[in-house]
Structure formats: C-alpha cells, structure tokens
Amino acid sequence: MAESNQTFWRGQERSSWIRLRTLILLRWVAIIGQFTAITVAQQYYDVQLQLGLCYLAIGISVMGNLTAILLFPQNKRLTEFENFLMVLFDLLQLSILLYLTGGLNNPFALLLLGPVTISANVMSTRSTLIVGAVAIVLTTLLAEFHLPLRTSLGLVLDIPDILLFGNWAAIVIAIVFIGAYSHRVSSEVQSMSEALAATHMALAREQKLTDLGGVVAAAAHELGTPLATIKLTSAELIEELDDHPDLKEDAALIREQADRCRDILRDMGRAGKDDLHLRQAPLSTVVNEAAEPHVGRGKEVHFSEGPALDGDVQQPSILRKPEIIHGLRNLIQNAVDFARANVWVEAEWTDTVITVSIMDDGRGYPSHMIGRIGDPFMRRRRADADKKARPEYEGMGLGLFIAKTLLERSGAELEFANGADPYQNLTDDPARKGAIVKVSWPRKLIDAQKGDTPVPSGLNERIQM
C-alpha cells in the first residue's frame, strides 16, 4: 500500500517515527471517553440518544483497534499513507458520533481538532491539508445535519443560531490555526534536529582527523629513539665489516631502510613540528588548510593576510579547532560553487579582533534570503530552475547552517552581505560584487598566545638521525 502511493505521499518522513501502538493507545483513550460521555448523558441527564447507533459507532472504533493489534506487531511503525488512513478513520468515526448526538450543539464537537493536530505533527503538508479540509467540510455539515438532542420530556436541546455559528467559526478557525501552527513548529524542530545531527557528524569527522594527526605525530616521536639506535648500530657494523663484503652490504641495507622509515614517519607525522603545532598554527596556515580541498576546482582562489590599521605586524597563531577549519571550509566551498571565476579569502587582525572575509564574483545572495541565511532547509530546491541558475548547488541551506553553527560555537560572529548592496557595501573593489561572508572572533578566544584557552606545553624532540 505504501509503495504504490510513494510518489503521491512523498514528503516528510516524520510519520515513520510513530508506532502503531501509540495511535492504538490514543484511540483506546478516545473510546473510553466516548463511552463515558454517552453513558453519563443518558443516565444522569436523561438525554435521549440513539444508544444502539452510538454504541455501534464506538464499536467500529473498537474493532479497528482489535484488528490492528491482531494483524500487526507491537513495534510496527506506520508509513505516511497508513498514518493518513488512521487519522482519517478517527475523524470520520468522531463525526458520525457527533451526528448522532446533536452535531455542533454537542460541546464535544471541539474534539474534531484532535485528528487535525495529530496529522499536523506527524504527516506531510499534503496530508495535513487534506485532513484539515475534510475536518472543515465535516464541521460545516454537522452544523446543518444532525440528530437533535432531546430530554426525557421531549425538549430539544438546541443552542441559538448565533451561538451555533460561533461554534462553527471557532472550530474552523482553530482547525486552520492550530493545524498550521503545529505543522510549522514540528517542521522546524525536525529540520533543526536533522541539521544538528549533520553538524555533529561533520564535527566528529574533523575531530577524528585531528586526533589521527596527533596519533601519527606521537608514533613518529616514540619511534625516533629505536630508529636512531638502529642507524647508529648499523653504522658501527659497516666500519667493522670491511673484511666481510656480504655482511657489510647487509648492514648498509639496514641503515638505508632505517633512513627510509625516518622519512616516512616525518612525512606522515610532519616530524620537526611540536605538539603545540598540532593544536595551533598561524592564521594563514589554518585558512589555507580550510580552503585546500576547494583550490583547483576551476575557480581562482586568492589569499591575502595582514594587520588592520591598528594591528600588530606579527601574524597571530590561532588554535586549530575542528569547528574553525570545517566551518571556514564550508563557507569557502559555497563561494567556489557560486563564483564565476574568482574567490577572495582575506584574513586580518587587530589587538582585539581576528577577521576572515570570504568574497566571490558570483551573483550574490538573493536579497529576500539575506536575513534567513544559516537556517537549515531554508528553501526546497527546484530541480529545473536551480540547475540552470546554479548547476553545482545540491543543498538546502544545510552547509551554511553547519558552518554558522560550528563557527559560532568557536565564538565567532558571522555577517552576510552582497558586494553590490548599497546599504552594506563591505568592499570597494568593483570585481567583488558577489556574496560576502565576514567571520569575526574576539582575539582572546582563539589566539593561542594571548587567549584565555590554555594550550598544553612540552615540545617533541626532532627525529635526528
């Protein structure tokens, strides 16, 4: 059933999170409430109801629950279409029961909001709109067509027409407002949850790469002493084996292979650099490391660095945090994707602030999206239109969200603008009229020498052979 309707019901996958057992439990609560309300109205208030038909309507709901319990396992999770059918069934069953008990004259007509709210929270926009429209139609029909409520004396319990209209208007407005509000909030929570999960995965990957570099450097340091011993011993053997050419040749081979091991470890662990350099590096080095995967992709990436007007001439050494490297990498990737031919990455510093600006010569950000940049899934991609305008664009704002989240975690503030924006022109270069991202950190947060974050001390010895 779900597969045959896959295209029509394509949308959000939140419905697959809901277990059938949860909806069955909610339906049992509704059944108990309906049975109690009818019994109390009949026994204590002498309201004359069509008990046979009312209990039949409730019995249909009971049979639906029992059938679901018998046919499906307890951990069954419903598809989008199955969820839609369940909610629509509950809505129709409740409407039939209201028809038998006074329609909108029945104060329990407000319960029509229940199925709409459930659909808004767990189903796609298409399904929510259908359920909401059905609920409004049924509410309108119940205002005109219903069996009247009568007392034991034959008195009809009808509210005035103006109050009946008020009930109808209130329920319709509540269906629209609560449905839209619940669906919007649920969609944003889902988008934020997925985006944060992607952010954590990206950060974990960057952290693993950093940790791997530390392990390799530590291995190079620890193996330095035994390799030096092997080399020294082989050199002494070469001097003492002049009378044994074959053995002398073997000793020379041992020395040669020790040198090879030294070179391999030096390349892998970047021997000659200390532990501090695994945690910190000059600002330009970190920026170039972030941009490295996107250099040579057909666009020219220009780097420049220098102090601002009141900055020190010496370039600051900053902490090599995975958040900073991965965040800048995503911003540079975005600039390279959208640039026509050139991307500029500029780093500058003062005594209090470190700033990295990323600019391109592309079309810039859409003016109506400037205020929403950094929100996850801020727009759905239109395949035909976007492929023509931005052939390399495959995301929905998630990359910028990850970059913004990671950089803000490191203490940065981000500013997005267009070079052609007359109200916020951050550059005077006429070629740089595309998108501009300005990332600024308080220097004390990332400066390895002047910052507040302690850096472990202790130098590695060079592997000297």
CSV table of C-alpha atoms in Angstrom, one decimal:
chain,number,residue,atom,x,y,z
A,1,MET,CA,0.0,0.0,0.0
A,2,ALA,CA,2.7,2.4,1.0
A,3,GLU,CA,4.9,1.6,-2.0
A,4,SER,CA,2.0,2.1,-4.5
A,5,ASN,CA,1.5,5.6,-3.2
A,6,GLN,CA,5.1,6.5,-2.7
A,7,THR,CA,5.1,9.4,-5.3
A,8,PHE,CA,1.8,10.9,-4.2
A,9,TRP,CA,2.6,10.8,-0.5
A,10,ARG,CA,6.2,11.8,-0.9
A,11,GLY,CA,7.2,14.4,1.7
A,12,GLN,CA,8.5,14.5,5.2
A,13,GLU,CA,9.3,11.1,6.9
A,14,ARG,CA,8.2,12.1,10.4
A,15,SER,CA,5.2,9.7,10.1
A,16,SER,CA,7.6,6.7,10.1
A,17,TRP,CA,8.6,7.7,13.6
A,18,ILE,CA,5.2,7.0,15.1
A,19,ARG,CA,4.5,3.5,16.3
A,20,LEU,CA,1.1,1.9,15.6
A,21,ARG,CA,0.9,1.1,19.3
A,22,THR,CA,0.9,4.8,20.2
A,23,LEU,CA,-2.1,5.5,18.0
A,24,ILE,CA,-3.9,2.4,19.3
A,25,LEU,CA,-3.4,3.7,22.9
A,26,LEU,CA,-4.7,7.1,21.9
A,27,ARG,CA,-7.7,5.5,20.3
A,28,TRP,CA,-8.5,3.5,23.4
A,29,VAL,CA,-8.5,6.7,25.5
A,30,ALA,CA,-10.9,8.2,23.0
A,31,ILE,CA,-13.2,5.1,23.1
A,32,ILE,CA,-13.3,5.2,26.9
A,33,GLY,CA,-14.1,8.9,26.8
A,34,GLN,CA,-16.9,8.5,24.2
A,35,PHE,CA,-18.5,5.6,26.1
A,36,THR,CA,-18.3,7.5,29.4
A,37,ALA,CA,-19.8,10.7,27.9
A,38,ILE,CA,-22.7,8.8,26.3
A,39,THR,CA,-23.4,6.8,29.4
A,40,VAL,CA,-23.3,9.9,31.7
A,41,ALA,CA,-25.6,11.9,29.4
A,42,GLN,CA,-28.1,9.0,29.3
A,43,GLN,CA,-28.1,8.0,32.9
A,44,TYR,CA,-27.6,11.3,34.8
A,45,TYR,CA,-29.0,14.0,32.5
A,46,ASP,CA,-31.8,12.0,30.9
A,47,VAL,CA,-30.7,12.9,27.4
A,48,GLN,CA,-32.4,10.6,24.9
A,49,LEU,CA,-29.9,9.2,22.5
A,50,GLN,CA,-29.8,6.6,19.7
A,51,LEU,CA,-27.8,4.3,22.0
A,52,GLY,CA,-27.7,1.5,19.5
A,53,LEU,CA,-26.3,3.6,16.8
A,54,CYS,CA,-23.9,5.4,19.2
A,55,TYR,CA,-22.5,2.1,20.6
A,56,LEU,CA,-22.3,0.8,17.0
A,57,ALA,CA,-20.1,3.8,16.1
A,58,ILE,CA,-17.9,3.2,19.1
A,59,GLY,CA,-17.8,-0.5,18.4
A,60,ILE,CA,-16.4,0.2,14.9
A,61,SER,CA,-13.5,2.0,16.6
A,62,VAL,CA,-13.1,-0.9,19.0
A,63,MET,CA,-13.0,-3.4,16.1
A,64,GLY,CA,-10.4,-1.2,14.3
A,65,ASN,CA,-8.2,-1.3,17.3
A,66,LEU,CA,-8.5,-5.0,17.8
A,67,THR,CA,-7.8,-5.7,14.2
A,68,ALA,CA,-4.7,-3.6,14.3
A,69,ILE,CA,-3.5,-5.4,17.4
A,70,LEU,CA,-4.0,-8.8,15.9
A,71,LEU,CA,-2.6,-8.1,12.4
A,72,PHE,CA,0.5,-6.0,13.3
A,73,PRO,CA,3.4,-6.4,15.7
A,74,GLN,CA,3.7,-4.0,18.7
A,75,ASN,CA,6.7,-2.3,17.2
A,76,LYS,CA,5.1,-1.6,13.8
A,77,ARG,CA,5.8,1.9,12.6
A,78,LEU,CA,3.3,3.4,10.2
A,79,THR,CA,4.1,4.8,6.7
A,80,GLU,CA,2.8,8.2,5.6
A,81,PHE,CA,-0.2,6.7,3.9
A,82,GLU,CA,-1.1,4.3,6.7
A,83,ASN,CA,-1.0,7.2,9.2
A,84,PHE,CA,-3.2,9.2,6.9
A,85,LEU,CA,-5.8,6.5,6.8
A,86,MET,CA,-5.7,6.0,10.6
A,87,VAL,CA,-6.3,9.7,11.2
A,88,LEU,CA,-9.0,10.0,8.6
A,89,PHE,CA,-10.8,7.0,10.1
A,90,ASP,CA,-10.8,8.6,13.5
A,91,LEU,CA,-12.1,11.8,12.1
A,92,LEU,CA,-14.9,10.1,10.3
A,93,GLN,CA,-15.8,8.0,13.3
A,94,LEU,CA,-16.0,11.0,15.6
A,95,SER,CA,-18.1,12.9,13.0
A,96,ILE,CA,-20.6,10.1,12.9
A,97,LEU,CA,-20.8,10.0,16.6
A,98,LEU,CA,-21.4,13.8,16.7
A,99,TYR,CA,-24.1,13.5,14.0
A,100,LEU,CA,-25.9,11.1,16.3
A,101,THR,CA,-25.5,13.4,19.4
A,102,GLY,CA,-26.5,16.9,18.3
A,103,GLY,CA,-23.8,18.0,15.9
A,104,LEU,CA,-22.3,21.3,16.9
A,105,ASN,CA,-24.8,21.6,19.7
A,106,ASN,CA,-22.7,19.0,21.4
A,107,PRO,CA,-19.8,20.7,23.3
A,108,PHE,CA,-17.6,17.7,22.5
A,109,ALA,CA,-17.5,18.9,18.8
A,110,LEU,CA,-14.3,20.6,19.8
A,111,LEU,CA,-12.6,17.1,19.7
A,112,LEU,CA,-12.6,17.4,15.9
A,113,LEU,CA,-9.3,19.3,16.4
A,114,GLY,CA,-7.6,16.1,17.7
A,115,PRO,CA,-7.1,14.3,14.4
A,116,VAL,CA,-6.1,17.5,12.7
A,117,THR,CA,-3.4,18.3,15.3
A,118,ILE,CA,-2.0,14.7,15.1
A,119,SER,CA,-1.8,14.9,11.3
A,120,ALA,CA,-0.1,18.3,11.5
A,121,ASN,CA,2.6,17.0,13.8
A,122,VAL,CA,3.4,13.7,12.1
A,123,MET,CA,2.5,14.0,8.5
A,124,SER,CA,3.5,15.9,5.4
A,125,THR,CA,1.9,19.2,4.3
A,126,ARG,CA,-0.2,17.5,1.6
A,127,SER,CA,-1.7,15.0,4.1
A,128,THR,CA,-2.3,17.7,6.7
A,129,LEU,CA,-4.1,19.9,4.2
A,130,ILE,CA,-6.3,17.0,3.1
A,131,VAL,CA,-7.2,16.1,6.7
A,132,GLY,CA,-7.8,19.8,7.6
A,133,ALA,CA,-10.1,20.3,4.6
A,134,VAL,CA,-12.1,17.1,5.4
A,135,ALA,CA,-12.4,18.3,9.0
A,136,ILE,CA,-13.8,21.7,7.9
A,137,VAL,CA,-16.3,20.1,5.5
A,138,LEU,CA,-17.5,17.7,8.2
A,139,THR,CA,-17.8,20.6,10.7
A,140,THR,CA,-19.9,22.5,8.2
A,141,LEU,CA,-22.2,19.5,7.5
A,142,LEU,CA,-22.6,18.9,11.2
A,143,ALA,CA,-23.8,22.5,11.7
A,144,GLU,CA,-26.8,21.7,9.4
A,145,PHE,CA,-27.3,18.0,9.5
A,146,HIS,CA,-27.5,16.1,12.8
A,147,LEU,CA,-29.9,14.3,15.1
A,148,PRO,CA,-31.3,16.6,17.8
A,149,LEU,CA,-30.6,16.1,21.4
A,150,ARG,CA,-33.8,15.5,23.4
A,151,THR,CA,-34.6,15.2,27.1
A,152,SER,CA,-36.9,12.6,28.6
A,153,LEU,CA,-39.7,15.2,28.3
A,154,GLY,CA,-39.2,15.6,24.6
A,155,LEU,CA,-37.5,19.0,24.9
A,156,VAL,CA,-35.0,19.7,22.1
A,157,LEU,CA,-31.6,20.9,23.3
A,158,ASP,CA,-30.6,23.4,20.7
A,159,ILE,CA,-28.4,26.5,21.2
A,160,PRO,CA,-29.3,29.8,19.4
A,161,ASP,CA,-28.3,30.1,15.8
A,162,ILE,CA,-25.8,32.9,16.6
A,163,LEU,CA,-24.0,30.6,19.1
A,164,LEU,CA,-24.2,27.7,16.6
A,165,PHE,CA,-22.5,29.9,14.0
A,166,GLY,CA,-20.0,31.0,16.6
A,167,ASN,CA,-19.2,27.4,17.4
A,168,TRP,CA,-18.7,26.6,13.7
A,169,ALA,CA,-16.5,29.6,13.2
A,170,ALA,CA,-14.4,28.9,16.3
A,171,ILE,CA,-13.8,25.3,15.3
A,172,VAL,CA,-12.9,26.2,11.7
A,173,ILE,CA,-10.5,28.9,12.8
A,174,ALA,CA,-9.0,26.5,15.4
A,175,ILE,CA,-8.5,23.8,12.7
A,176,VAL,CA,-6.7,26.3,10.4
A,177,PHE,CA,-4.6,28.0,13.1
A,178,ILE,CA,-3.7,25.0,15.3
A,179,GLY,CA,-3.0,22.8,12.2
A,180,ALA,CA,-0.8,25.4,10.6
A,181,TYR,CA,1.0,26.3,13.9
A,182,SER,CA,1.6,22.7,14.9
A,183,HIS,CA,2.8,21.7,11.4
A,184,ARG,CA,5.2,24.7,11.2
A,185,VAL,CA,6.7,24.1,14.7
A,186,SER,CA,7.0,20.4,14.0
A,187,SER,CA,8.7,21.0,10.7
A,188,GLU,CA,11.2,23.4,12.2
A,189,VAL,CA,12.0,21.1,15.0
A,190,GLN,CA,12.6,18.3,12.6
A,191,SER,CA,14.8,20.4,10.3
A,192,MET,CA,16.8,21.7,13.3
A,193,SER,CA,17.2,18.1,14.6
A,194,GLU,CA,18.4,16.8,11.3
A,195,ALA,CA,20.8,19.8,10.8
A,196,LEU,CA,22.3,19.5,14.2
A,197,ALA,CA,22.8,15.8,13.7
A,198,ALA,CA,24.7,16.6,10.4
A,199,THR,CA,26.7,19.2,12.3
A,200,HIS,CA,27.7,16.8,15.0
A,201,MET,CA,28.7,14.2,12.3
A,202,ALA,CA,30.8,16.8,10.5
A,203,LEU,CA,32.5,18.0,13.7
A,204,ALA,CA,33.1,14.4,14.8
A,205,ARG,CA,34.8,13.6,11.4
A,206,GLU,CA,37.0,16.7,11.7
A,207,GLN,CA,37.9,15.8,15.3
A,208,LYS,CA,38.8,12.3,14.2
A,209,LEU,CA,41.1,13.6,11.6
A,210,THR,CA,42.8,15.9,14.1
A,211,ASP,CA,43.2,13.1,16.6
A,212,LEU,CA,44.6,10.9,13.9
A,213,GLY,CA,47.3,13.5,13.2
A,214,GLY,CA,48.2,13.6,16.9
A,215,VAL,CA,48.5,9.8,17.0
A,216,VAL,CA,50.8,9.8,13.9
A,217,ALA,CA,53.0,12.5,15.4
A,218,ALA,CA,53.2,10.7,18.7
A,219,ALA,CA,54.1,7.5,16.9
A,220,ALA,CA,56.9,9.3,15.0
A,221,HIS,CA,58.2,10.7,18.2
A,222,GLU,CA,58.2,7.4,20.1
A,223,LEU,CA,59.8,5.5,17.2
A,224,GLY,CA,62.6,8.1,16.8
A,225,THR,CA,64.8,6.6,19.5
A,226,PRO,CA,64.8,3.0,18.3
A,227,LEU,CA,65.3,4.1,14.7
A,228,ALA,CA,68.3,6.2,15.8
A,229,THR,CA,69.7,3.3,17.7
A,230,ILE,CA,69.3,1.0,14.6
A,231,LYS,CA,71.0,3.6,12.4
A,232,LEU,CA,73.9,4.1,14.9
A,233,THR,CA,74.4,0.3,15.3
A,234,SER,CA,74.4,-0.3,11.6
A,235,ALA,CA,76.9,2.5,11.0
A,236,GLU,CA,79.3,0.8,13.5
A,237,LEU,CA,78.8,-2.5,11.8
A,238,ILE,CA,79.7,-1.1,8.4
A,239,GLU,CA,83.0,0.2,9.8
A,240,GLU,CA,83.9,-3.2,11.4
A,241,LEU,CA,82.9,-5.4,8.5
A,242,ASP,CA,85.4,-4.3,5.9
A,243,ASP,CA,86.7,-7.8,5.7
A,244,HIS,CA,83.2,-9.2,5.1
A,245,PRO,CA,81.7,-7.5,2.0
A,246,ASP,CA,78.5,-9.5,2.1
A,247,LEU,CA,77.7,-8.6,5.7
A,248,LYS,CA,78.8,-5.0,5.2
A,249,GLU,CA,76.3,-4.8,2.3
A,250,ASP,CA,73.5,-6.1,4.6
A,251,ALA,CA,74.4,-3.6,7.3
A,252,ALA,CA,74.3,-0.8,4.7
A,253,LEU,CA,70.8,-2.0,3.7
A,254,ILE,CA,69.7,-1.9,7.3
A,255,ARG,CA,70.9,1.7,7.6
A,256,GLU,CA,69.2,2.6,4.3
A,257,GLN,CA,65.9,1.2,5.5
A,258,ALA,CA,66.1,3.0,8.8
A,259,ASP,CA,66.6,6.2,6.9
A,260,ARG,CA,63.5,5.3,4.8
A,261,CYS,CA,61.4,4.7,8.0
A,262,ARG,CA,62.6,8.1,9.2
A,263,ASP,CA,61.4,9.8,6.0
A,264,ILE,CA,58.1,8.0,6.0
A,265,LEU,CA,57.3,9.0,9.7
A,266,ARG,CA,58.5,12.5,9.0
A,267,ASP,CA,56.0,12.9,6.1
A,268,MET,CA,53.1,11.2,8.0
A,269,GLY,CA,53.6,12.9,11.3
A,270,ARG,CA,55.2,16.1,10.0
A,271,ALA,CA,58.2,15.5,12.1
A,272,GLY,CA,60.1,18.6,13.2
A,273,LYS,CA,56.8,20.2,14.4
A,274,ASP,CA,56.0,20.0,18.0
A,275,ASP,CA,52.8,19.0,19.8
A,276,LEU,CA,51.8,22.6,20.1
A,277,HIS,CA,51.6,22.9,16.3
A,278,LEU,CA,49.0,20.1,16.2
A,279,ARG,CA,46.9,22.4,18.3
A,280,GLN,CA,47.8,25.8,16.9
A,281,ALA,CA,49.1,27.3,13.7
A,282,PRO,CA,49.5,30.7,12.1
A,283,LEU,CA,46.2,32.3,10.9
A,284,SER,CA,47.1,32.0,7.2
A,285,THR,CA,48.0,28.3,7.7
A,286,VAL,CA,44.6,27.5,9.2
A,287,VAL,CA,42.8,29.4,6.4
A,288,ASN,CA,44.8,27.7,3.7
A,289,GLU,CA,44.2,24.3,5.3
A,290,ALA,CA,40.4,25.0,5.3
A,291,ALA,CA,40.5,26.1,1.6
A,292,GLU,CA,42.8,23.3,0.4
A,293,PRO,CA,40.0,20.8,-0.8
A,294,HIS,CA,38.5,23.6,-3.0
A,295,VAL,CA,41.6,25.0,-4.6
A,296,GLY,CA,42.0,23.9,-8.2
A,297,ARG,CA,38.3,23.3,-8.8
A,298,GLY,CA,38.2,25.6,-11.8
A,299,LYS,CA,38.0,28.9,-9.8
A,300,GLU,CA,40.9,31.1,-8.8
A,301,VAL,CA,41.2,31.4,-5.0
A,302,HIS,CA,43.2,34.5,-3.9
A,303,PHE,CA,44.6,34.6,-0.4
A,304,SER,CA,45.8,37.6,1.5
A,305,GLU,CA,46.5,38.4,5.1
A,306,GLY,CA,47.7,41.4,7.0
A,307,PRO,CA,47.1,43.5,10.0
A,308,ALA,CA,44.4,46.1,10.2
A,309,LEU,CA,45.3,49.8,10.8
A,310,ASP,CA,46.0,49.3,14.5
A,311,GLY,CA,47.1,45.7,14.3
A,312,ASP,CA,50.5,44.1,15.2
A,313,VAL,CA,52.7,43.3,12.2
A,314,GLN,CA,53.3,39.8,13.5
A,315,GLN,CA,50.7,37.3,12.3
A,316,PRO,CA,48.7,35.7,15.2
A,317,SER,CA,48.9,32.0,15.9
A,318,ILE,CA,45.4,30.6,16.5
A,319,LEU,CA,44.0,27.4,17.9
A,320,ARG,CA,43.4,24.7,15.2
A,321,LYS,CA,39.9,23.9,16.4
A,322,PRO,CA,37.9,21.5,14.1
A,323,GLU,CA,35.0,23.9,14.3
A,324,ILE,CA,37.0,26.7,12.8
A,325,ILE,CA,38.6,24.6,10.0
A,326,HIS,CA,35.3,22.8,9.0
A,327,GLY,CA,33.2,26.0,9.3
A,328,LEU,CA,35.6,28.0,7.0
A,329,ARG,CA,35.8,25.1,4.6
A,330,ASN,CA,32.0,25.1,4.1
A,331,LEU,CA,32.0,28.8,3.5
A,332,ILE,CA,34.8,28.6,1.0
A,333,GLN,CA,33.1,25.7,-0.7
A,334,ASN,CA,29.9,27.8,-1.0
A,335,ALA,CA,31.9,30.7,-2.5
A,336,VAL,CA,33.7,28.4,-5.0
A,337,ASP,CA,30.4,26.8,-6.1
A,338,PHE,CA,28.7,30.1,-6.9
A,339,ALA,CA,31.7,32.2,-8.1
A,340,ARG,CA,32.1,33.0,-11.8
A,341,ALA,CA,35.9,32.9,-11.8
A,342,ASN,CA,37.4,34.3,-8.6
A,343,VAL,CA,37.2,33.9,-4.9
A,344,TRP,CA,39.0,36.1,-2.4
A,345,VAL,CA,39.9,34.9,1.1
A,346,GLU,CA,41.3,37.7,3.3
A,347,ALA,CA,42.5,37.5,6.9
A,348,GLU,CA,43.3,40.5,9.1
A,349,TRP,CA,43.7,41.1,12.7
A,350,THR,CA,43.9,43.8,15.4
A,351,ASP,CA,44.8,43.7,19.0
A,352,THR,CA,41.3,42.6,19.9
A,353,VAL,CA,39.6,41.0,16.8
A,354,ILE,CA,40.6,38.4,14.2
A,355,THR,CA,38.6,38.5,11.0
A,356,VAL,CA,38.3,36.3,7.9
A,357,SER,CA,36.4,37.6,4.9
A,358,ILE,CA,35.3,35.4,2.0
A,359,MET,CA,34.1,37.1,-1.2
A,360,ASP,CA,33.3,35.9,-4.7
A,361,ASP,CA,32.4,37.4,-8.1
A,362,GLY,CA,29.1,35.5,-8.4
A,363,ARG,CA,25.5,36.6,-8.4
A,364,GLY,CA,25.4,37.0,-4.6
A,365,TYR,CA,22.7,36.0,-2.2
A,366,PRO,CA,19.1,36.6,-3.1
A,367,SER,CA,18.1,39.8,-1.4
A,368,HIS,CA,15.0,38.2,0.2
A,369,MET,CA,17.1,35.5,1.8
A,370,ILE,CA,19.8,37.6,3.4
A,371,GLY,CA,18.0,37.6,6.8
A,372,ARG,CA,17.5,33.8,6.7
A,373,ILE,CA,21.0,32.6,5.7
A,374,GLY,CA,22.1,30.0,8.2
A,375,ASP,CA,18.7,28.5,8.8
A,376,PRO,CA,18.6,24.7,7.9
A,377,PHE,CA,16.5,23.8,4.9
A,378,MET,CA,15.5,27.4,4.3
A,379,ARG,CA,14.2,26.6,0.9
A,380,ARG,CA,13.3,23.5,-1.1
A,381,ARG,CA,15.3,23.0,-4.2
A,382,ARG,CA,13.6,23.3,-7.6
A,383,ALA,CA,15.5,21.0,-9.8
A,384,ASP,CA,15.0,22.6,-13.2
A,385,ALA,CA,15.3,26.2,-12.2
A,386,ASP,CA,18.2,25.8,-9.8
A,387,LYS,CA,20.2,23.6,-12.1
A,388,LYS,CA,20.1,26.3,-14.7
A,389,ALA,CA,20.9,29.1,-12.4
A,390,ARG,CA,23.3,27.2,-10.0
A,391,PRO,CA,24.3,24.0,-11.7
A,392,GLU,CA,26.5,22.9,-8.8
A,393,TYR,CA,24.1,23.6,-6.0
A,394,GLU,CA,22.8,20.4,-4.4
A,395,GLY,CA,21.8,21.5,-0.8
A,396,MET,CA,19.0,23.2,1.0
A,397,GLY,CA,21.0,25.6,3.3
A,398,LEU,CA,22.4,22.8,5.4
A,399,GLY,CA,26.1,23.6,4.5
A,400,LEU,CA,25.7,27.2,5.6
A,401,PHE,CA,23.9,26.1,8.7
A,402,ILE,CA,26.7,23.8,9.7
A,403,ALA,CA,29.3,26.4,9.0
A,404,LYS,CA,27.4,29.1,11.0
A,405,THR,CA,26.8,26.7,13.9
A,406,LEU,CA,30.4,25.5,14.1
A,407,LEU,CA,31.9,28.9,13.8
A,408,GLU,CA,29.5,30.4,16.4
A,409,ARG,CA,30.5,27.5,18.7
A,410,SER,CA,34.1,28.8,18.5
A,411,GLY,CA,32.9,32.3,19.5
A,412,ALA,CA,32.7,33.8,16.0
A,413,GLU,CA,30.1,36.3,14.7
A,414,LEU,CA,29.1,36.0,11.0
A,415,GLU,CA,27.9,38.7,8.8
A,416,PHE,CA,26.4,38.0,5.3
A,417,ALA,CA,26.1,40.6,2.6
A,418,ASN,CA,26.4,41.2,-1.1
A,419,GLY,CA,29.1,43.3,-2.6
A,420,ALA,CA,26.6,45.2,-4.7
A,421,ASP,CA,24.4,46.1,-1.7
A,422,PRO,CA,24.4,49.9,-1.4
A,423,TYR,CA,23.3,49.8,2.2
A,424,GLN,CA,26.0,47.3,3.4
A,425,ASN,CA,29.0,47.5,0.9
A,426,LEU,CA,31.9,45.8,2.6
A,427,THR,CA,34.3,46.2,-0.4
A,428,ASP,CA,35.2,48.9,-2.8
A,429,ASP,CA,36.5,46.5,-5.4
A,430,PRO,CA,34.1,46.5,-8.4
A,431,ALA,CA,35.0,42.9,-9.2
A,432,ARG,CA,33.9,41.7,-5.8
A,433,LYS,CA,30.2,42.2,-6.2
A,434,GLY,CA,29.1,38.7,-5.3
A,435,ALA,CA,28.4,37.2,-1.9
A,436,ILE,CA,30.4,38.3,1.1
A,437,VAL,CA,30.8,36.5,4.4
A,438,LYS,CA,32.7,38.2,7.3
A,439,VAL,CA,33.7,36.0,10.2
A,440,SER,CA,35.0,37.8,13.3
A,441,TRP,CA,36.4,36.3,16.6
A,442,PRO,CA,37.3,38.2,19.7
A,443,ARG,CA,41.1,37.6,19.7
A,444,LYS,CA,41.2,36.2,23.2
A,445,LEU,CA,39.0,33.3,22.2
A,446,ILE,CA,41.2,31.8,19.5
A,447,ASP,CA,44.7,33.4,19.9
A,448,ALA,CA,47.0,30.6,21.1
A,449,GLN,CA,49.4,33.0,22.7
A,450,LYS,CA,47.2,35.8,24.1
A,451,GLY,CA,44.0,33.8,24.5
A,452,ASP,CA,42.3,32.5,27.6
A,453,THR,CA,42.3,28.9,26.4
A,454,PRO,CA,45.3,27.0,27.9
A,455,VAL,CA,47.5,25.1,25.5
A,456,PRO,CA,49.4,22.1,26.8
A,457,SER,CA,53.1,22.7,26.9
A,458,GLY,CA,56.0,20.5,26.1
A,459,LEU,CA,57.9,20.0,22.8
A,460,ASN,CA,58.6,16.9,20.9
A,461,GLU,CA,62.2,16.2,20.1
A,462,ARG,CA,63.1,16.1,16.5
A,463,ILE,CA,63.9,12.8,15.0
A,464,GLN,CA,67.5,13.3,14.3
A,465,MET,CA,69.4,10.5,12.5
